Amino acid sequence: MKTATLLTVNLLLAAATANAQVNLNIDAQQRGPKISPTHYGIFFEDINHAADGGLYAELIRNRSFEDGPKYGAPADMQAWCVDAVFPSEITSELIKPSKKVKLLSTAQHHALKMNIKATTEAPAFLVNEGYWGINAVQGRTYRLSFWAMGKYKGTIKARLQADGKTATTGSAIYAEAVATPTAETRGTWRKYTATLQSDANDAKAQFALVFDGAGTLSVDVVSLFPPTFKNRENGMRPDLANMLWQMHPKFMRFPGGCFVEGQENPENAFHWEKTIGSIEDREGHWNVNWGYRTTDGMGFHEYLQLAEDLGAKPLYVVNVGLWHGGKTAVEDIQPWIDECLAALEYANGDVTTKYGALRAKNGHPAPFNIEYLEIGNENNQPDQNQQSDRYYERYDKFRQVLRAKYPNIKLIGNVVAWGDDNPKWESDLEVDLLDEHYYRNPAWFADAFHKYDSYDRKGPKIYVGEYAVTSGFGDLGNMNAALGEAVYMMGIENNSDMVPLNSYAPIFVNENDAKWRPDMIRFNSSRVMGTPSYYVQMLMPQNIGTQVVKVEQDNPYEAKRLQASVTPKRSRAGFATWATKATFKPNEEMERVSGEWNFDDGMVAQRSMREQCVAIEKRIIDGDHYTLKYRARKDSGREGFIIVFNYVNDQNYCWVNFGGWGNTQHGIEQIVGGSKMQTDTKRGRIEEGRWYDVTIEVAGDNVKVWLDKELIFDTMLKHDTSKGLFSSATIDENTNELIVKVVNTGDEATTAALNLSNFSAKCARVIRLSANDGMDENTLQQPTNIHPVEQILSPESAKKVLVEIPAYSLNIIRLKQ
């Protein structure tokens, strides 16, 4: 009797478990859009030393003696020093061109002049530390070149050595060779070369020129290269380039980003014609936006060559006469248009054209064939002071010329790049694609799974040119961020007819100069690692398929969770500011959550310019139907003011942001588990010094908001749809495989049953990226904490495959028919 009862209970439990499985019903004949041939791509910008000191393989820092401590400051000996073994002497100074001094080329503004008194027993040294160390690798060969001029008698040797200026400090020598002059000369300047092979490993090695003679010698353009990606001259660092190659990019957007626009004056914009030819003829320029000088060694030609080497179509972004802090008047932008046309001729022109012939001279006779051109970067903001000025007029001037000269090039226009979840092209001008940018939190991206389902198919296509989780990503980039992005990408795949191109941003960060976080590839002189976001960006294009297959997901857990009300039964209300000083008139006693609040005379005032300053009334609101009435005033700053409601704790609440996003919009936002998602937005601004009356009426999940007497919101709060299971599928007609993607953003594992129609699974495997916790990350010291693994699956039948879906995981199931 007991045995029968136990058996019955076990059977009931098994049945309950089977019924509770997540069912993914997939009919291989129920097809959606074809997958775009340009799905996915990459976006490169020289930020965080992504080029100089990063992907660009040059090892010598400040090779032309043009760098300084900051923009506008004189050049100095950055990364260089001189020293000598006693009793030898060496002194140095930077020299400029003059009637008596002829520099190597007109592109060079400084050279280093040295007075040397040395012997073989007591040499003198010119030492360069590289970009936070030079990576010496045992058996690796390095190519050196530099230019020198002067009256010097003696030998010049080149060394890779341990950190230390001279032999007197006990520096180990890893490689040494005599530098010899070549036949190539420029007047009195002569070019020297040498080859070095390291006999040891040292990620923090230094480079040195060693002198054992006497005289006066000037040097310039000192360059040291390791082996490069595909052995390109003036090429890329192989380990970093291979990380890009593994992503199988279909296109590459370059050269930025803010890097295109520059800052403070137009000379700091990217001017392609100054970035081609021999390195001694490249002037370089200040990358003011990101705080360092660039050699432009990775220039227009190198970008095009890298795109070709990666098998990616080049997507070029051009300046429309705008930079951070200034502009060329619309009526005077013809030189910018001419610069664009010249660049296209260099990339696409026949060798009989002026710039096509120059491309051939630089080693690439065949055209590179730019097929996509973006006109401006983030230049269509509603606030015309944010590097935006009469954008549509600028776009049209470019468009007319480009359509006449290059009718087949796809033109990409700018829409609002921040502060708007649904930007629109507010012009009748024809455009092929619109560039949307989203830097949000994991919940926003997961919630955007269906974002493009309802886009107008008759309008322009969408290129999501920049997107990444930039809030709630942890320290370097965690699993929560990667999974939110993966869900968003699955939604893009499902709408590949509408969104044929997309690219994550930014790619690279040198850990020694992180200006922006997160970035999907982190590196130093010798190591490189991918964040979980990198592996998502790698796995998705490696498993893309050729056409969308519709998936019906039956998730009993999700249905139950979404029945609950969003508005809590007990909550509080209060105020907040974001980079703004503001004053409020509360109804109850307040307490500070964050910020610098003054509670005085019946007023509550925020006096700091910090972001996300919050103060909450102590009164508890019982029930999910209530009305709030407050008075509020913006005192100063770039935003408006914020009213908080449905406050449970500092990780869960809602607020109405009046004059947010640079005082351009009002919006209702929900903060769930510390992640923020937008509920509704409307254009609007807040005047400084004016008192406003605010009324918020909460009726369950319905929220109405009045500003003075104007009803500005009547909307429903959203359920947190960012936690749970998301699925999509494509079919690869080339390999006859069904590819099913399942993301679990939650903290509970489950099982998914893939129920197949019009497809028989002979064998199956799963490629999985998973973590123990959504906050888990990779580091340079532990680069594979989160890393893809592959397992063979055993289908229950040709029509059913069971797959374990761990918490915090991306699962890509490939089924072979």
GROMACS .gro file of N, CA and C in nm, residues 353-414:
model
  186
  353THR      N    1   4.158   5.766  -6.193
  353THR     CA    2   4.119   5.888  -6.122
  353THR      C    3   4.234   5.934  -6.033
  354LYS      N    4   4.228   6.059  -5.990
  354LYS     CA    5   4.334   6.116  -5.907
  354LYS      C    6   4.355   6.035  -5.780
  355TYR      N    7   4.247   6.014  -5.706
  355TYR     CA    8   4.262   5.948  -5.577
  355TYR      C    9   4.264   5.796  -5.591
  356GLY      N   10   4.203   5.743  -5.696
  356GLY     CA   11   4.217   5.600  -5.722
  356GLY      C   12   4.361   5.564  -5.753
  357ALA      N   13   4.430   5.650  -5.825
  357ALA     CA   14   4.573   5.629  -5.854
  357ALA      C   15   4.655   5.635  -5.726
  358LEU      N   16   4.616   5.723  -5.633
  358LEU     CA   17   4.687   5.734  -5.506
  358LEU      C   18   4.668   5.607  -5.424
  359ARG      N   19   4.547   5.552  -5.427
  359ARG     CA   20   4.521   5.425  -5.359
  359ARG      C   21   4.610   5.315  -5.415
  360ALA      N   22   4.621   5.310  -5.547
  360ALA     CA   23   4.705   5.209  -5.610
  360ALA      C   24   4.851   5.229  -5.571
  361LYS      N   25   4.896   5.353  -5.565
  361LYS     CA   26   5.033   5.383  -5.523
  361LYS      C   27   5.058   5.335  -5.381
  362ASN      N   28   4.953   5.340  -5.299
  362ASN     CA   29   4.965   5.296  -5.160
  362ASN      C   30   4.946   5.146  -5.143
  363GLY      N   31   4.941   5.073  -5.256
  363GLY     CA   32   4.945   4.928  -5.248
  363GLY      C   33   4.816   4.854  -5.270
  364HIS      N   34   4.709   4.923  -5.316
  364HIS     CA   35   4.582   4.854  -5.334
  364HIS      C   36   4.517   4.902  -5.464
  365PRO      N   37   4.556   4.846  -5.578
  365PRO     CA   38   4.500   4.890  -5.707
  365PRO      C   39   4.349   4.871  -5.717
  366ALA      N   40   4.296   4.761  -5.666
  366ALA     CA   41   4.153   4.734  -5.676
  366ALA      C   42   4.075   4.825  -5.582
  367PRO      N   43   3.958   4.869  -5.622
  367PRO     CA   44   3.876   4.952  -5.532
  367PRO      C   45   3.836   4.877  -5.405
  368PHE      N   46   3.819   4.950  -5.296
  368PHE     CA   47   3.770   4.891  -5.172
  368PHE      C   48   3.618   4.880  -5.170
  369ASN      N   49   3.554   4.966  -5.249
  369ASN     CA   50   3.408   4.960  -5.265
  369ASN      C   51   3.330   4.989  -5.136
  370ILE      N   52   3.327   5.114  -5.098
  370ILE     CA   53   3.238   5.158  -4.991
  370ILE      C   54   3.095   5.153  -5.043
  371GLU      N   55   3.009   5.079  -4.973
  371GLU     CA   56   2.868   5.065  -5.013
  371GLU      C   57   2.774   5.142  -4.922
  372TYR      N   58   2.823   5.180  -4.803
  372TYR     CA   59   2.739   5.249  -4.705
  372TYR      C   60   2.810   5.375  -4.659
  373LEU      N   61   2.736   5.484  -4.652
  373LEU     CA   62   2.791   5.611  -4.609
  373LEU      C   63   2.696   5.674  -4.508
  374GLU      N   64   2.747   5.704  -4.390
  374GLU     CA   65   2.666   5.772  -4.289
  374GLU      C   66   2.698   5.920  -4.290
  375ILE      N   67   2.595   6.001  -4.302
  375ILE     CA   68   2.611   6.146  -4.314
  375ILE      C   69   2.594   6.208  -4.177
  376GLY      N   70   2.707   6.228  -4.109
  376GLY     CA   71   2.706   6.285  -3.974
  376GLY      C   72   2.702   6.178  -3.868
  377ASN      N   73   2.736   6.218  -3.746
  377ASN     CA   74   2.730   6.129  -3.632
  377ASN      C   75   2.658   6.198  -3.517
  378GLU      N   76   2.542   6.147  -3.481
  378GLU     CA   77   2.463   6.202  -3.369
  378GLU      C   78   2.442   6.353  -3.384
  379ASN      N   79   2.416   6.398  -3.507
  379ASN     CA   80   2.405   6.541  -3.535
  379ASN      C   81   2.261   6.588  -3.553
  380ASN      N   82   2.164   6.511  -3.503
  380ASN     CA   83   2.025   6.547  -3.524
  380ASN      C   84   1.949   6.549  -3.391
  381GLN      N   85   2.008   6.616  -3.291
  381GLN     CA   86   1.944   6.628  -3.161
  381GLN      C   87   1.847   6.747  -3.160
  382PRO      N   88   1.742   6.741  -3.077
  382PRO     CA   89   1.649   6.855  -3.070
  382PRO      C   90   1.717   6.980  -3.014
  383ASP      N   91   1.817   6.964  -2.928
  383ASP     CA   92   1.893   7.078  -2.877
  383ASP      C   93   2.005   7.108  -2.977
  384GLN      N   94   1.994   7.217  -3.048
  384GLN     CA   95   2.090   7.249  -3.155
  384GLN      C   96   2.229   7.284  -3.101
  385ASN      N   97   2.241   7.299  -2.968
  385ASN     CA   98   2.371   7.325  -2.909
  385ASN      C   99   2.451   7.197  -2.884
  386GLN      N  100   2.388   7.082  -2.906
  386GLN     CA  101   2.456   6.954  -2.884
  386GLN      C  102   2.503   6.899  -3.018
  387GLN      N  103   2.609   6.961  -3.071
  387GLN     CA  104   2.666   6.933  -3.203
  387GLN      C  105   2.560   6.899  -3.307
  388SER      N  106   2.451   6.979  -3.304
  388SER     CA  107   2.342   6.963  -3.399
  388SER      C  108   2.300   7.101  -3.449
  389ASP      N  109   2.293   7.115  -3.581
  389ASP     CA  110   2.255   7.245  -3.639
  389ASP      C  111   2.198   7.222  -3.779
  390ARG      N  112   2.068   7.245  -3.794
  390ARG     CA  113   2.002   7.238  -3.925
  390ARG      C  114   2.045   7.110  -3.999
  391TYR      N  115   2.030   6.998  -3.928
  391TYR     CA  116   2.083   6.874  -3.981
  391TYR      C  117   2.023   6.836  -4.116
  392TYR      N  118   1.893   6.850  -4.130
  392TYR     CA  119   1.830   6.805  -4.255
  392TYR      C  120   1.881   6.884  -4.375
  393GLU      N  121   1.911   7.012  -4.356
  393GLU     CA  122   1.967   7.091  -4.465
  393GLU      C  123   2.108   7.041  -4.499
  394ARG      N  124   2.186   7.010  -4.398
  394ARG     CA  125   2.320   6.956  -4.422
  394ARG      C  126   2.311   6.821  -4.494
  395TYR      N  127   2.224   6.735  -4.441
  395TYR     CA  128   2.206   6.604  -4.504
  395TYR      C  129   2.168   6.619  -4.651
  396ASP      N  130   2.078   6.711  -4.681
  396ASP     CA  131   2.029   6.724  -4.818
  396ASP      C  132   2.138   6.772  -4.913
  397LYS      N  133   2.225   6.860  -4.866
  397LYS     CA  134   2.335   6.907  -4.951
  397LYS      C  135   2.427   6.790  -4.987
  398PHE      N  136   2.458   6.706  -4.889
  398PHE     CA  137   2.538   6.587  -4.918
  398PHE      C  138   2.460   6.492  -5.009
  399ARG      N  139   2.335   6.470  -4.977
  399ARG     CA  140   2.253   6.373  -5.050
  399ARG      C  141   2.247   6.404  -5.198
  400GLN      N  142   2.222   6.529  -5.231
  400GLN     CA  143   2.206   6.565  -5.372
  400GLN      C  144   2.333   6.534  -5.452
  401VAL      N  145   2.447   6.568  -5.396
  401VAL     CA  146   2.573   6.544  -5.466
  401VAL      C  147   2.603   6.395  -5.474
  402LEU      N  148   2.580   6.323  -5.363
  402LEU     CA  149   2.611   6.180  -5.359
  402LEU      C  150   2.519   6.099  -5.449
  403ARG      N  151   2.393   6.134  -5.455
  403ARG     CA  152   2.301   6.061  -5.542
  403ARG      C  153   2.340   6.077  -5.690
  404ALA      N  154   2.392   6.194  -5.724
  404ALA     CA  155   2.433   6.218  -5.862
  404ALA      C  156   2.562   6.143  -5.895
  405LYS      N  157   2.656   6.140  -5.801
  405LYS     CA  158   2.788   6.083  -5.827
  405LYS      C  159   2.794   5.933  -5.798
  406TYR      N  160   2.729   5.892  -5.687
  406TYR     CA  161   2.733   5.752  -5.644
  406TYR      C  162   2.591   5.704  -5.611
  407PRO      N  163   2.510   5.681  -5.713
  407PRO     CA  164   2.367   5.651  -5.689
  407PRO      C  165   2.343   5.520  -5.615
  408ASN      N  166   2.439   5.429  -5.615
  408ASN     CA  167   2.416   5.299  -5.553
  408ASN      C  168   2.459   5.292  -5.408
  409ILE      N  169   2.527   5.394  -5.359
  409ILE     CA  170   2.569   5.393  -5.219
  409ILE      C  171   2.447   5.413  -5.130
  410LYS      N  172   2.437   5.331  -5.026
  410LYS     CA  173   2.328   5.343  -4.929
  410LYS      C  174   2.361   5.458  -4.833
  411LEU      N  175   2.269   5.553  -4.820
  411LEU     CA  176   2.288   5.669  -4.734
  411LEU      C  177   2.219   5.647  -4.600
  412ILE      N  178   2.293   5.677  -4.493
  412ILE     CA  179   2.243   5.659  -4.357
  412ILE      C  180   2.228   5.795  -4.293
  413GLY      N  181   2.110   5.822  -4.240
  413GLY     CA  182   2.082   5.949  -4.176
  413GLY      C  183   2.081   5.938  -4.025
  414ASN      N  184   2.100   6.051  -3.958
  414ASN     CA  185   2.097   6.057  -3.812
  414ASN      C  186   1.955   6.085  -3.763
   0.00000   0.00000   0.00000
